[in-house]
Coordinates of C-alpha atoms in Angstrom, one line a residue:
M1 CA -4.2 -3.1 -17.7
A2 CA -6.4 -1.8 -20.5
G3 CA -9.8 -0.5 -20.0
R4 CA -9.2 1.5 -16.8
G5 CA -9.9 5.0 -18.1
S6 CA -13.2 6.6 -17.2
G7 CA -12.9 10.2 -18.4
P8 CA -14.2 11.3 -21.8
D9 CA -10.7 12.5 -22.8
F10 CA -8.9 9.3 -21.8
V11 CA -6.8 7.9 -24.7
E12 CA -6.7 4.1 -24.3
A13 CA -4.2 3.6 -27.1
L14 CA -1.7 5.9 -25.3
A15 CA -2.2 4.1 -22.0
R16 CA -1.6 0.8 -23.7
G17 CA 1.6 2.0 -25.2
L18 CA 2.8 3.2 -21.8
D19 CA 1.8 -0.2 -20.3
I20 CA 4.1 -1.8 -22.8
L21 CA 7.1 0.4 -21.8
A22 CA 6.3 -0.3 -18.1
S23 CA 6.2 -4.0 -18.6
F24 CA 10.0 -4.2 -19.2
S25 CA 12.2 -4.5 -16.1
A26 CA 15.6 -5.7 -14.9
R27 CA 14.1 -9.2 -14.9
R28 CA 12.4 -8.8 -18.3
R29 CA 14.9 -7.0 -20.4
A30 CA 13.8 -8.8 -23.6
M31 CA 10.4 -10.2 -24.3
S32 CA 8.7 -11.9 -27.2
L33 CA 5.5 -10.7 -28.6
S34 CA 3.6 -13.3 -26.7
E35 CA 5.3 -12.3 -23.4
V36 CA 4.6 -8.6 -23.9
A37 CA 0.9 -9.4 -24.6
A38 CA 0.7 -11.6 -21.5
A39 CA 2.4 -9.0 -19.3
T40 CA 0.1 -6.2 -20.4
G41 CA -3.1 -8.1 -20.9
L42 CA -3.3 -7.1 -24.5
T43 CA -4.1 -9.2 -27.5
R44 CA -1.2 -10.2 -29.7
P45 CA -2.3 -8.1 -32.7
T46 CA -2.7 -5.0 -30.5
A47 CA 0.6 -5.6 -28.8
R48 CA 2.3 -6.0 -32.1
R49 CA 0.9 -2.8 -33.5
L50 CA 2.0 -0.9 -30.4
L51 CA 5.5 -2.4 -30.4
L52 CA 6.0 -1.5 -34.1
T53 CA 4.9 2.0 -33.3
L54 CA 7.3 2.3 -30.4
A55 CA 10.0 0.8 -32.5
E56 CA 9.4 3.4 -35.2
L57 CA 9.6 6.1 -32.6
G58 CA 12.9 4.7 -31.3
Y59 CA 11.8 3.5 -27.9
V60 CA 11.9 -0.2 -28.6
R61 CA 14.1 -2.4 -30.9
A62 CA 13.4 -5.8 -32.3
A63 CA 16.2 -8.4 -32.3
A64 CA 16.2 -12.2 -32.6
G65 CA 12.5 -12.6 -32.2
S66 CA 12.3 -10.4 -29.1
Y67 CA 11.8 -6.8 -28.1
Q68 CA 14.0 -4.6 -25.9
L69 CA 13.8 -1.0 -24.7
T70 CA 16.3 1.4 -26.2
P71 CA 18.3 4.1 -24.3
K72 CA 15.9 6.7 -25.7
V73 CA 13.4 5.7 -23.0
I74 CA 15.8 7.3 -20.5
S75 CA 14.8 10.7 -22.0
L76 CA 11.3 10.3 -20.6
G77 CA 12.6 10.1 -17.1
T78 CA 15.4 12.7 -17.4
A79 CA 13.0 15.2 -18.9
Y80 CA 11.0 14.9 -15.6
V81 CA 14.1 15.4 -13.4
S82 CA 15.4 18.2 -15.6
A83 CA 12.0 20.0 -15.4
L84 CA 12.3 19.9 -11.6
G85 CA 15.9 21.3 -11.7
L86 CA 16.7 18.7 -9.2
W87 CA 19.8 17.0 -10.8
D88 CA 21.5 20.3 -11.7
I89 CA 21.1 21.3 -8.0
A90 CA 21.9 18.0 -6.4
R91 CA 24.8 16.8 -8.4
P92 CA 27.6 18.9 -6.9
H93 CA 26.3 18.2 -3.4
L94 CA 26.0 14.5 -4.0
E95 CA 29.5 14.4 -5.5
A96 CA 30.9 16.2 -2.4
L97 CA 29.2 13.8 -0.1
V98 CA 30.5 10.8 -1.9
A99 CA 34.0 12.3 -1.8
Q100 CA 33.7 12.7 2.0
T101 CA 32.3 9.2 2.7
G102 CA 33.7 7.1 -0.1
E103 CA 30.2 5.6 -0.4
S104 CA 27.4 5.8 -3.0
S105 CA 24.6 8.4 -2.6
S106 CA 21.3 8.6 -4.4
M107 CA 18.0 10.5 -4.5
A108 CA 14.6 8.9 -5.0
Q109 CA 11.0 9.9 -5.1
L110 CA 7.8 7.9 -4.4
D111 CA 6.1 6.1 -7.3
G112 CA 3.1 4.2 -5.9
S113 CA 4.3 1.8 -3.3
D114 CA 7.8 1.9 -4.9
I115 CA 10.7 4.4 -4.9
V116 CA 12.2 5.4 -8.2
Y117 CA 15.8 6.6 -8.4
V118 CA 16.1 10.1 -9.9
A119 CA 19.8 11.0 -9.2
R120 CA 22.8 9.0 -8.2
V121 CA 26.6 9.3 -7.7
S122 CA 28.1 5.9 -7.1
V123 CA 31.5 4.3 -6.3
P124 CA 32.5 0.8 -7.4
K125 CA 31.3 -1.6 -4.7
L126 CA 30.4 -5.2 -4.8
I127 CA 26.6 -5.2 -4.0
T128 CA 23.9 -7.7 -4.7
L129 CA 21.5 -5.3 -6.5
R130 CA 22.2 -3.0 -9.4
V131 CA 20.9 0.6 -9.1
E132 CA 20.4 2.9 -12.1
I133 CA 18.3 6.0 -12.8
G134 CA 14.7 4.8 -13.0
T135 CA 15.3 1.7 -10.9
L136 CA 12.2 0.7 -8.8
F137 CA 12.4 -0.8 -5.3
P138 CA 9.6 -1.4 -2.8
A139 CA 9.4 1.7 -0.6
A140 CA 8.9 -0.2 2.7
R141 CA 12.2 -2.1 2.3
T142 CA 14.4 1.0 1.7
S143 CA 15.6 3.8 3.9
Q144 CA 14.5 6.4 1.2
G145 CA 11.1 4.8 0.9
K146 CA 10.6 4.9 4.7
V147 CA 11.4 8.6 4.7
L148 CA 9.0 9.3 1.8
L149 CA 6.2 7.1 3.4
A150 CA 6.7 8.9 6.7
A151 CA 6.1 12.2 5.0
L152 CA 2.6 11.1 4.2
S153 CA -0.3 11.0 6.7
P154 CA -0.8 7.5 8.3
D155 CA -3.9 7.0 6.2
Q156 CA -2.2 8.0 3.0
A157 CA 0.7 5.7 3.8
V158 CA -1.7 2.8 4.3
E159 CA -3.4 3.6 0.9
V160 CA -0.1 3.8 -0.9
L161 CA 1.3 0.6 0.6
A162 CA -1.9 -1.3 -0.6
R163 CA -0.8 -0.8 -4.2
P164 CA 1.2 -3.6 -5.7
S165 CA 4.9 -3.1 -6.3
R166 CA 6.1 -2.9 -9.9
S167 CA 9.7 -3.7 -8.9
G168 CA 9.5 -7.4 -9.6
L169 CA 10.9 -8.2 -6.1
P170 CA 9.0 -10.8 -4.0
P171 CA 6.8 -9.5 -1.1
Y172 CA 8.6 -8.7 2.2
T173 CA 7.2 -10.8 5.1
A174 CA 9.8 -10.1 7.8
R175 CA 7.8 -7.2 9.3
S176 CA 4.2 -6.9 10.0
P177 CA 2.0 -3.9 9.0
G178 CA 1.9 -2.9 12.6
Q179 CA 5.7 -2.9 13.0
L180 CA 6.0 -0.8 9.8
R181 CA 3.5 1.6 11.1
D182 CA 5.4 2.0 14.4
E183 CA 8.7 2.4 12.5
L184 CA 7.2 5.2 10.2
T185 CA 6.1 7.0 13.4
D186 CA 9.7 6.9 14.6
V187 CA 10.9 8.2 11.3
R188 CA 8.5 11.1 11.4
A189 CA 9.7 12.0 14.8
R190 CA 13.5 11.8 14.3
G191 CA 13.7 12.9 10.6
W192 CA 15.7 10.0 9.2
A193 CA 15.4 6.3 8.4
L194 CA 17.6 3.2 8.4
A195 CA 17.3 0.1 6.3
D196 CA 19.5 -2.7 7.5
E197 CA 19.7 -5.6 4.9
E198 CA 16.0 -5.4 4.3
L199 CA 16.3 -4.9 0.6
A200 CA 19.0 -7.4 0.0
P201 CA 21.8 -9.1 2.1
G202 CA 24.8 -6.9 2.6
I203 CA 23.0 -3.6 1.8
R204 CA 22.7 -1.1 4.6
S205 CA 21.6 2.6 4.1
V206 CA 20.4 5.7 5.9
A207 CA 18.2 8.3 4.3
V208 CA 16.9 11.8 5.0
P209 CA 14.2 14.0 3.4
V210 CA 14.8 16.7 0.7
R211 CA 12.2 19.5 0.9
D212 CA 11.0 22.2 -1.5
G213 CA 10.4 25.9 -0.8
H214 CA 7.2 25.1 1.0
G215 CA 8.8 22.6 3.4
T216 CA 7.1 19.6 1.6
V217 CA 9.2 16.5 1.3
R218 CA 9.7 16.0 -2.4
A219 CA 12.5 13.4 -2.4
A220 CA 14.8 11.4 -0.2
M221 CA 18.6 11.2 -0.2
N222 CA 20.7 8.3 1.1
V223 CA 24.1 6.9 1.8
T224 CA 24.4 3.2 1.0
V225 CA 27.2 1.0 2.5
H226 CA 28.2 -2.7 2.5
A227 CA 27.1 -4.2 5.8
A228 CA 30.3 -6.2 6.1
E229 CA 32.4 -3.0 5.8
T230 CA 30.5 -0.4 7.7
S231 CA 28.7 -0.8 11.0
T232 CA 25.3 0.7 11.8
E233 CA 27.0 2.8 14.4
R234 CA 29.4 4.4 11.9
L235 CA 26.6 4.9 9.3
V236 CA 24.5 6.7 11.8
G237 CA 27.2 8.4 13.8
D238 CA 29.5 9.5 11.1
Y239 CA 27.7 9.5 7.7
L240 CA 24.2 10.6 8.9
P241 CA 25.3 14.1 10.0
R242 CA 27.0 14.7 6.7
L243 CA 24.0 13.5 4.9
L244 CA 21.7 15.8 6.9
T245 CA 23.9 18.7 6.0
T246 CA 24.0 17.8 2.3
A247 CA 20.2 17.4 2.1
G248 CA 19.7 20.7 3.8
Q249 CA 21.9 22.4 1.2
V250 CA 20.0 20.8 -1.6
S251 CA 16.7 21.7 -0.1
A252 CA 17.8 25.4 0.3
E253 CA 19.0 25.6 -3.3
W254 CA 16.0 23.9 -4.6
A255 CA 13.8 26.4 -2.8
L256 CA 15.7 29.3 -4.4
W257 CA 15.5 27.7 -7.8
E258 CA 11.7 27.3 -7.5
S259 CA 11.3 30.9 -6.5
R260 CA 13.4 32.3 -9.3
P261 CA 11.7 35.2 -11.2
H262 CA 11.9 33.6 -14.5
V263 CA 9.0 32.7 -16.9
E264 CA 9.5 31.6 -20.5
V265 CA 6.8 32.9 -22.9
R266 CA 6.8 31.7 -26.5
A267 CA 6.8 34.3 -29.2
A268 CA 3.5 33.1 -30.6
E269 CA 1.9 33.6 -27.2
T270 CA 3.0 37.3 -27.2
G271 CA 1.9 38.0 -30.7
S272 CA 5.3 39.2 -31.7
A273 CA 6.9 38.3 -35.0
T274 CA 10.1 36.3 -35.3
A275 CA 13.0 38.6 -36.2

């Protein structure tokens, strides 16, 4: 992973530290020094120095000869979501949708060829995959991912899908690139996407776009059900209209939030003295 910077201001040490944080996943919750070095392509001495630095900063902890991420890492992601104003806006609408459907609802954004969960209101259900804020899944295997991929131009979608997934899930071979291309064309036309046990057995979901004030798709919102409990017909016929309404409300409020006449200026920038 190291050595990919080309600009004169690129800080390789910072990039290597971020590589270490990104190397942990649901399948690699704890790693030894050797495993971290192998996962990042770093030498053991370099990996050790970076791990010790991250530990001193509170992002990593060492225990029983291995390293683990700490909850402080969550602050990196929540700072991004908070800066968008997305969670504050979406939360009451997601909660209302979940109260209506009795099913979990989430919001995700595109991160390379994966989706990353940025907001979620869940109900206790027995499902085969655990979903948390920051969870990565291959975009092409999820309803939210299909919505976000369909918002790109066909050429952009091809370029994004060529990037390797960082989710840790095996490649999906049940659908050809041509079939995916045709499906994304349908999603663009109808404005919603379905994923029927493509991510994991028993998981079925429908998703719609969430747009900013310029009409640009910035996120996707879904309703997830257990396939044995909820048919596709009910998911699309009953839950999809409610989901479309909720996403429209979030989009409208997000547009208002972005257009608010509010700019924060530090006192030092204005030249004024502190009282």
